[in-house]
Coordinates of C-alpha atoms and ligand atoms in Angstrom, one line a residue:
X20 CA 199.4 -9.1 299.1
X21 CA 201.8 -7.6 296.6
X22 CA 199.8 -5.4 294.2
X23 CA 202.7 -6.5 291.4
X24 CA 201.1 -9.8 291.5
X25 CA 197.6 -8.4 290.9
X26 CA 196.1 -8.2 287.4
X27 CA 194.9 -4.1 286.6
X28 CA 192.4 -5.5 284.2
X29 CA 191.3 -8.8 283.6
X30 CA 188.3 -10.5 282.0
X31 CA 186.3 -13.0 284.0
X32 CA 184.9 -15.7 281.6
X33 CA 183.1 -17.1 284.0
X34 CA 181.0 -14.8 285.4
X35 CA 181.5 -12.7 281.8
X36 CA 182.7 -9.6 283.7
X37 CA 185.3 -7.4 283.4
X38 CA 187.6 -7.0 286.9
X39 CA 189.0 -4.1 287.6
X40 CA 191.7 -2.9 290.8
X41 CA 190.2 0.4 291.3
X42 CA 192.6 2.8 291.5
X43 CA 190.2 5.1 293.4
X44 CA 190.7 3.4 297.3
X45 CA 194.5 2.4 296.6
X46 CA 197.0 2.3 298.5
X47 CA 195.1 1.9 301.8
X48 CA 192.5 -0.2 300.1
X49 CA 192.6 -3.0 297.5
X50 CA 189.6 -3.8 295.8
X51 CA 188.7 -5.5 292.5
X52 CA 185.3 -4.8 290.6
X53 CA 183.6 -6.5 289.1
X54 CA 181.8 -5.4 286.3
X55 CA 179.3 -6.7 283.7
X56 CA 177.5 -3.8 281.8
X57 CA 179.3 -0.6 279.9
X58 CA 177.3 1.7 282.2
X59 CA 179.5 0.7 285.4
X60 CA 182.6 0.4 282.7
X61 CA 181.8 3.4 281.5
X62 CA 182.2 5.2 284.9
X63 CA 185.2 3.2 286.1
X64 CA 187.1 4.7 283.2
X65 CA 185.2 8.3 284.2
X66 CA 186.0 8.0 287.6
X67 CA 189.7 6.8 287.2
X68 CA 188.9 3.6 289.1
X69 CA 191.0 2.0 285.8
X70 CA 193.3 4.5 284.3
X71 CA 196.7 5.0 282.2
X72 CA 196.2 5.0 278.1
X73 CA 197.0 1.8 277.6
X74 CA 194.8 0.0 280.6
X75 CA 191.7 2.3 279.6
X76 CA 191.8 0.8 276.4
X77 CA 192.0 -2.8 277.2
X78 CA 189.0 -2.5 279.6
X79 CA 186.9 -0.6 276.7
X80 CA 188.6 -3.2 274.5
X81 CA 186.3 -6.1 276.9
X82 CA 183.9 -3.5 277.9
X83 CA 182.9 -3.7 273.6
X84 CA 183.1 -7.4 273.9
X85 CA 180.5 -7.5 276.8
X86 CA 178.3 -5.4 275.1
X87 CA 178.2 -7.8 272.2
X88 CA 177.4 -10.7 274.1
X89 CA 174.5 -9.0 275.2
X90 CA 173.2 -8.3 272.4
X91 CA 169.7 -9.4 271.8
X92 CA 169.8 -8.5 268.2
X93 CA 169.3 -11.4 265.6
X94 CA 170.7 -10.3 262.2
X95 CA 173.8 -8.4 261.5
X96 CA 172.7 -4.8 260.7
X97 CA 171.1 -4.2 264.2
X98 CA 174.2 -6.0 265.9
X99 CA 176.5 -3.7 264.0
X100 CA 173.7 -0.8 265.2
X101 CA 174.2 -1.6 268.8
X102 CA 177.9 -2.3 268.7
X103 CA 178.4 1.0 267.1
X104 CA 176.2 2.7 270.1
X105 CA 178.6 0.6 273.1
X106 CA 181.6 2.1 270.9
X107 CA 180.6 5.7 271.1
X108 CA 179.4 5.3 274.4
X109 CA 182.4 3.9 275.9
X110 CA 184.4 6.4 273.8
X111 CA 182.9 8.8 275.1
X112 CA 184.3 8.8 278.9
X113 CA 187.3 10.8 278.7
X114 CA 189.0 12.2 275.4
X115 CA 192.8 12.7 275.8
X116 CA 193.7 9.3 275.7
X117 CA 193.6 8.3 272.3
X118 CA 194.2 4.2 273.5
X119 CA 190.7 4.7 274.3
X120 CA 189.1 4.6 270.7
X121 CA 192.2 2.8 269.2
X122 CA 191.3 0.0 271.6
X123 CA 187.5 0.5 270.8
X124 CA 187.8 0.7 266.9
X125 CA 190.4 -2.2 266.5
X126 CA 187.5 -4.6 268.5
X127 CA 184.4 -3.1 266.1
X128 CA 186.7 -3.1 263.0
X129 CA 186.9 -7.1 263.5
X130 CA 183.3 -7.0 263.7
X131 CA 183.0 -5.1 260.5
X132 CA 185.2 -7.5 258.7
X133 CA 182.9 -10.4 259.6
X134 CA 180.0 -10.0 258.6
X135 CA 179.7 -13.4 256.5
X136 CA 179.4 -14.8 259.8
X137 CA 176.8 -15.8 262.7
X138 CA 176.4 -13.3 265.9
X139 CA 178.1 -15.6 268.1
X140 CA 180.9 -16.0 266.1
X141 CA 181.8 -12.7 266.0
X142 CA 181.1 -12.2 269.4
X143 CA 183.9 -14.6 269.8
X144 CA 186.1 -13.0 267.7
X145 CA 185.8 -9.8 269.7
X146 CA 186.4 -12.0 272.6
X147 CA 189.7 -12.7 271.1
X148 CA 190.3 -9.2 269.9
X149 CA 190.4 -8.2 273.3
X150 CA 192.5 -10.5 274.9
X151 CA 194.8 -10.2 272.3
X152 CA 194.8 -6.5 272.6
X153 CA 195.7 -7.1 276.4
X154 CA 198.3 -9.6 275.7
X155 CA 200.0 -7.5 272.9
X156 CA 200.5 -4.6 275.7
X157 CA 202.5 -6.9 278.3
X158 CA 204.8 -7.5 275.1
X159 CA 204.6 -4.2 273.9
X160 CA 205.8 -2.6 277.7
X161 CA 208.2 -5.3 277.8
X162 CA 209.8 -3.8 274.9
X163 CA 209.6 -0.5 275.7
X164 CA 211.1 -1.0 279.1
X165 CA 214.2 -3.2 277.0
X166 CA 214.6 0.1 274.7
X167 CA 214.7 2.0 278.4
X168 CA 216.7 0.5 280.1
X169 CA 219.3 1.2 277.6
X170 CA 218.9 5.4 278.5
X171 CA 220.2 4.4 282.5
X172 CA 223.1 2.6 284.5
X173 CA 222.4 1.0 288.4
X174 CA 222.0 3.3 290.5
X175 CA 221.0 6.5 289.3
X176 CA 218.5 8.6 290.0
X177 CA 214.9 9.2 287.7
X178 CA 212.2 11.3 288.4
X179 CA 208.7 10.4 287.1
X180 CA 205.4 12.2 287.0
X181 CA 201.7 10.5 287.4
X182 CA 201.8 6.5 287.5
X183 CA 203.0 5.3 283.8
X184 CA 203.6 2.2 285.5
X185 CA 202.4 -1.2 285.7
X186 CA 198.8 -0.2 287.1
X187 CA 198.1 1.9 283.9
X188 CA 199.1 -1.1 281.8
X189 CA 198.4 -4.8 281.6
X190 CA 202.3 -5.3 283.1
X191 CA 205.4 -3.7 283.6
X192 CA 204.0 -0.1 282.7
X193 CA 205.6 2.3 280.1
X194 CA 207.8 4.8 281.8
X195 CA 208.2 2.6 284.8
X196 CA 208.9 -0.6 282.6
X197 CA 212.8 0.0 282.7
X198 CA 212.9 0.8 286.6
X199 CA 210.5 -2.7 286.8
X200 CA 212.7 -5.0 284.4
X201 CA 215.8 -3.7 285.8
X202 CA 214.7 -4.9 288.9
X203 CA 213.8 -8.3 287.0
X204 CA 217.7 -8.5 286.4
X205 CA 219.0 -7.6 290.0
X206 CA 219.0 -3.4 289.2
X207 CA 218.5 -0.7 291.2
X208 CA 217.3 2.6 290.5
X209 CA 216.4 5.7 293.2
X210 CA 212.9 6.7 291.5
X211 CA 211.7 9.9 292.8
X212 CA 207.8 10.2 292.4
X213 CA 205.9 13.2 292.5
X214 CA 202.8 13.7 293.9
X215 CA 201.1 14.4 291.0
X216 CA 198.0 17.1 292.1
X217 CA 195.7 17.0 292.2
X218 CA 194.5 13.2 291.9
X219 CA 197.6 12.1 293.0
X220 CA 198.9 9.6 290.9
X221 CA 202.7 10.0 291.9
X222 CA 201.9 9.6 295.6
X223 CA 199.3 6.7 295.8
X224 CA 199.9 5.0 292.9
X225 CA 203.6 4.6 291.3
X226 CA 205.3 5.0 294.7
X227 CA 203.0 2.0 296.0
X228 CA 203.8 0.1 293.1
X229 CA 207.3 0.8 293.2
X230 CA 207.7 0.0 296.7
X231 CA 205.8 -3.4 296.0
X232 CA 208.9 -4.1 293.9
X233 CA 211.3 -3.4 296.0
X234 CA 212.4 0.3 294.6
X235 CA 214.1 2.8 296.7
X236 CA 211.4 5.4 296.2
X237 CA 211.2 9.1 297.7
X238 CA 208.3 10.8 297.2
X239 CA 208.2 14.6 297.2
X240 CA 205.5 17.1 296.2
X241 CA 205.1 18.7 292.4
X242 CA 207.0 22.1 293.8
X243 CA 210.1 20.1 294.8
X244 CA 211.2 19.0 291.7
X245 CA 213.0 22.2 290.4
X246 CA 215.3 21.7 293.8
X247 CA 215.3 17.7 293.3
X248 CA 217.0 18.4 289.9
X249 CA 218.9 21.4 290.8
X250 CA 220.9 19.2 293.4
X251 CA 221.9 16.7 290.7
X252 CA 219.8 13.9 292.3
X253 CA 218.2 13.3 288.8
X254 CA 219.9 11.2 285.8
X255 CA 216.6 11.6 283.6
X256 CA 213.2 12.4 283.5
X257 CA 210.9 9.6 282.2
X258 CA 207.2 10.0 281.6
X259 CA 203.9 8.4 280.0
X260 CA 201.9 9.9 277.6
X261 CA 198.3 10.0 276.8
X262 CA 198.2 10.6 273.0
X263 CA 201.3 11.9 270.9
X264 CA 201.2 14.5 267.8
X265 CA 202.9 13.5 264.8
X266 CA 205.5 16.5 265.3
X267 CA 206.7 14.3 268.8
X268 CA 204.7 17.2 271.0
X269 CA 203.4 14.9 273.9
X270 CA 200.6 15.0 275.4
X271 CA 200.6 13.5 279.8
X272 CA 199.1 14.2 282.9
X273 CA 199.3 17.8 284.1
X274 CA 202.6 19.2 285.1
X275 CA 204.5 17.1 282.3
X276 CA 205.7 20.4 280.6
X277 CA 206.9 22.2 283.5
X278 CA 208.9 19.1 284.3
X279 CA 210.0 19.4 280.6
X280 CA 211.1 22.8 281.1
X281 CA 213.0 22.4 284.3
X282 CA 214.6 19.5 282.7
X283 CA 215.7 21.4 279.7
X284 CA 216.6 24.1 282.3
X285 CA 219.3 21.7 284.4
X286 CA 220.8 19.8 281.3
X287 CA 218.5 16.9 282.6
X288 CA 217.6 14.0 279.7
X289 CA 213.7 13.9 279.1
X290 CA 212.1 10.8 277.7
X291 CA 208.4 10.4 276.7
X292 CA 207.4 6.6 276.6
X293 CA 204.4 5.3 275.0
X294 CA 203.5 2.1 272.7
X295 CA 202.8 3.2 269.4
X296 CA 199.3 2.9 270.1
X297 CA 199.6 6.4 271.8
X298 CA 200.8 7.7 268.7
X299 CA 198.2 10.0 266.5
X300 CA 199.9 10.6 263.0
X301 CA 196.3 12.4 262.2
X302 CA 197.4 15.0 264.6
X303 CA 200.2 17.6 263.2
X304 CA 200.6 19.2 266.7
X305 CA 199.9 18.7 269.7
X306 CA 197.2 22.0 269.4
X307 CA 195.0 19.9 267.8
X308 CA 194.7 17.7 271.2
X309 CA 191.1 17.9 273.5
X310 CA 192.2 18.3 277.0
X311 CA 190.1 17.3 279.7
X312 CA 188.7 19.2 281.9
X313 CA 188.0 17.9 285.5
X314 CA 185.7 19.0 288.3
X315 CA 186.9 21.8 290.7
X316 CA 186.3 19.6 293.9
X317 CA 189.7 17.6 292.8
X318 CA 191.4 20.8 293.9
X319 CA 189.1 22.2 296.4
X320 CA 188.1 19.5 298.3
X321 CA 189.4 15.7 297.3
X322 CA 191.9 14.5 300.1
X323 CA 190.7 17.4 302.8
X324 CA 188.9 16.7 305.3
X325 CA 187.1 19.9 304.9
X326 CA 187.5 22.0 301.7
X327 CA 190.4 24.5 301.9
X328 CA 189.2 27.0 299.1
X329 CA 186.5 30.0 299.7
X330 CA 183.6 29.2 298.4
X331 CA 182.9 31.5 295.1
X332 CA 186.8 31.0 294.0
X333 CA 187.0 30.1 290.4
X334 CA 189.0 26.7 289.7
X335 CA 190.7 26.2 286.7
X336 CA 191.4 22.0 286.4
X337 CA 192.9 20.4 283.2
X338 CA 193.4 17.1 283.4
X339 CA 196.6 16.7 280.7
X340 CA 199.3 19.1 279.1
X341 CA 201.1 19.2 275.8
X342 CA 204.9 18.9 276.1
X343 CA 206.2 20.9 273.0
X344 CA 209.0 18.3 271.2
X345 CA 211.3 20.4 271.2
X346 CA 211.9 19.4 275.4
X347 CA 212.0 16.2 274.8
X348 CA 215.1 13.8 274.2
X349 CA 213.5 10.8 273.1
X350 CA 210.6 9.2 272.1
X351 CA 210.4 5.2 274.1
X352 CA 208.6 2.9 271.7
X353 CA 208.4 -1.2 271.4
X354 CA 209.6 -0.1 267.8
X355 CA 212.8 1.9 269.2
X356 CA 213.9 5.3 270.3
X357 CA 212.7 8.2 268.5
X358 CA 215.1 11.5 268.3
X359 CA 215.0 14.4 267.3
X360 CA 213.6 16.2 264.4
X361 CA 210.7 13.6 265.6
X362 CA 208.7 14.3 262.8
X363 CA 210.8 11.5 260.3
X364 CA 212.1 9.6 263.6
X365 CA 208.4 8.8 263.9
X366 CA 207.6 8.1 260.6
X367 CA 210.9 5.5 261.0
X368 CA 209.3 4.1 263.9
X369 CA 205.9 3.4 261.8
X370 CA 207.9 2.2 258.9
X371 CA 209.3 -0.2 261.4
X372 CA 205.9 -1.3 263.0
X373 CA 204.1 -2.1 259.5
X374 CA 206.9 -4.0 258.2
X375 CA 207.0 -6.1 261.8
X376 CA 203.6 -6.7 260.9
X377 CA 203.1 -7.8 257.7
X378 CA 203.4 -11.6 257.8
X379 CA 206.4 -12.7 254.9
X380 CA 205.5 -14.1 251.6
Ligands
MRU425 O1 194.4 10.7 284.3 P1 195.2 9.5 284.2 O2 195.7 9.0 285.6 O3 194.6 8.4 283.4 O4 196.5 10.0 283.5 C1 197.5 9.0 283.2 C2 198.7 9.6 282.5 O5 198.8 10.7 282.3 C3 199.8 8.6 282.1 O6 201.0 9.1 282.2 C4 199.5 8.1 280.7 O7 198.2 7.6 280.6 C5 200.5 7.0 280.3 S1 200.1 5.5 281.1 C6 201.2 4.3 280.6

C-alpha cells in the first residue's frame, strides 16, 4: 500500500466518524482510527496520532461537527451552549498551532450566523463547513507547492525539518508540496530529512512519505545538518510552520531556528511555508507565542528499549521554536512569496487573500 494514496483525515458519513492514519505506529504500522466522540479526537490530536497545523485543524474542524450531531439539545441557546463547550474542549489539546482554533471558530462562526434556522440544519451546515475547510487545504497546498517550486531547479538538494508534508495536510503538504508536485511533472529533488528529536517526525514520517513518492531521500540525524550544509549538499532550507507573527517571526517544530541559523551561517536560502491560515496578524512577534511543553519520557525513554537517562535528571522539552524573521528568505503562501521587511509583505499577502475573496459585484 502506498501511504500517498491514503487520506490523513477523512470523515466517514456513514458510520459519522472521523478516520484518522495515526501517525503514532507509522512507518512499520499503518492504521486508520476511527473515531466518533471529541474525547478520542481530543487525544489523537494530544497524542500526535493526527498532526501538522493544517491536518489538526481539519480533524477539529469534523471533530466540532460530530459534536453537533450529537447534540441532544432542542432549542438554539443550549446547542450554541454545548457547541461552545466541544470548541473549547477540542481547542484545548495543544496551543501552538493556531490552525487549531481557526479551524474550530470558522465551523462555530457558521453556527452563530444561523441561528434563524432548525438544529439539523445547521448541523448540516457545519457538515459542510468542514469538508469545505478540508477541500480548501488540498487547493491551498497546491498553491503553495506552485509558488515553491518556483525557489528550486531538478536536481538539487533541500533539507527539511519535522514532516510539513502531505501527512500534516489534507494533500500535497506545505514545505513538501514543491518536492511532491515536482514529482507530479517528472522532477527530482535529493530531499535530506532530519530526524527530528525527539518524536521523530523527519525519520518516520517525511522520509516514509517521500520514499512513497519516489524521492531520493537521505536521512541524517539533527547534529548533521551543520556538515550537510557545510559540504554544499543543500540548495535551500524549506520548513512548515505552526502559527506565524505578524513581523514574519515563525513559529515550527523544535530545531527550526538552529537550522535558520546554520542556514544564514552557509549563505543557504531559508523558506518558511504555511497557508495563510497559519498566519496570526494579532500577534506582533513571535514572543507573544505559547509553546508547548511535552513530557520528559519523549527524551528519556520513547524509542529505547530501556530509558537512557538517570533517573532524577531534569528534562527540559519544548515542543516548537520561534524563527526570528530576520533568518528567513521567504514567506510560501497560496497568496505568493512574502520577503523581506515581512511586516508590509504580509500585510500584501492579506490584501491579496481578501480581495480573492470577496465575490465581484
Ligand atoms: O508536533 P507536530 O508534529 O504537530 O509539529 C508539526 C510541525 O511543526 C510542522 O512543521 C507544522 O505543523 C507545519 S505542517 C504543514
Amino acid at each position: 500500500m502506498n501511504i500517498m494514496t491514503l487520506e490523513t483525515v477523512s470523515l466517514d458519513e456513514n458510520e459519522n466518524a472521523l478516520l484518522i492514519l495515526d501517525q503514532t505506529k507509522l512507518p512499520n504500522t499503518v492504521n486508520i482510527l476511527h473515531l466518533k466522540d471529541i474525547r478520542g479526537i481530543w487525544n489523537a490530536i494530544k497524542t500526535l496520532q493526527v498532526r501538522g497545523a493544517p491536518a489538526i485543524g481539519i480533524a477539529a474542524a469534523f471533530g466540532l461537527y460530530l459534536a453537533a450531531l450529537q447534540s441532544r439539545a432542542n432549542d438554539y441557546p443550549s446547542f450554541m451552549a454545548g457547541l461552545k463547550d466541544a470548541r473549547d474542549f477540542l481547542n484545548s489539546a495543544r496551543p501552538t498551532a493556531v490552525n487549531l482554533s481557526w479551524a474550530l471558530n470558522r465551523v462555530y462562526r457558521v453556527a452563530e450566523t444561523h441561528r434563524d434556522k432548525s438544529i439539523n440544519e445547521i448541523t448540516e451546515l457545519l457538515r459542510l463547513e468542514a469538508l469545505a475547510i478540508k477541500a480548501e487545504d488540498t487547493e491551498t497546498c497546491r498553491r503553495i507547492g506552485e509558488y515553491g517550486l518556483t525557489l528550486i531547479h531538478d536536481g538539487d538538494g533541500i533539507l527539511t525539518h519535522c514532516n510539513a508534508g502531505q501527512l500534516a495536510t489534507s494533500k500535497y503538504g506545505t514545505a513538501l508540496a514543491p518536492i511532491h508536485l515536482g514529482r507530479e511533472k517528472g522532477m527530482n529533488f535529493h530531499v535530506y530529512c532530519d530526524e527530528t528529536r525527539p518524536l521523530l517526525q523527519g525519520a518516520r514520517l517525511s522520509a516514509f512519505e517521500l520514499i512513497a513518492d519516489g524521492v531520493d531521500t537521505t536521512l541524517i540525524c539533527d547534529n548533521m545538518s551543520s556538515q550537510v550544509m557545510k559540504e554544499g549538499r543543500v540548495s535551500a532550507v524549506f520548513v512548515g510552520c505552526d502559527r506565524l507573527a505578524a513581523n514574519g517571526d515563525a513559529c515550527n517544530k523544535i530545531g527550526t531556528s538552529g537550522l535558520a541559523v546554520m542556514a544564514k551561517y552557509y549563505g543557504v536560502p531559508f523558506y518558511v511555508f504555511c497557508p495563510a491560515s497559519t498566519i496570526d496578524m494579532t500577534i506582533h512577534t513571535g514572543a507573544e507565542i505559547v509553546i508547548e511543553q511535552r513530557s520528559p519520557d519523549e527524551i528519556t525513554e520513547m524509542w529505547y528499549s530501556k530509558r537512557m537517562a538517570p533517573d532524577g535528571v531534569k528534562v527540559y522539552n519544548p515542543a516548537f521554536d520561534v524563527t526570528d524573521n530576520s533568518l528567513i528568505t521567504g514567506i510560501v503562501t497560496e497568496y505568493g512569496i512574502a520577503r523581506p521587511p515581512f511586516v508590509e509583505s504580509l500585510k500584501e499577502i492579506f490584501t491579496t487573500k481578501e480581495s480573492a475573496n470577496t465575490p465581484n459585484p
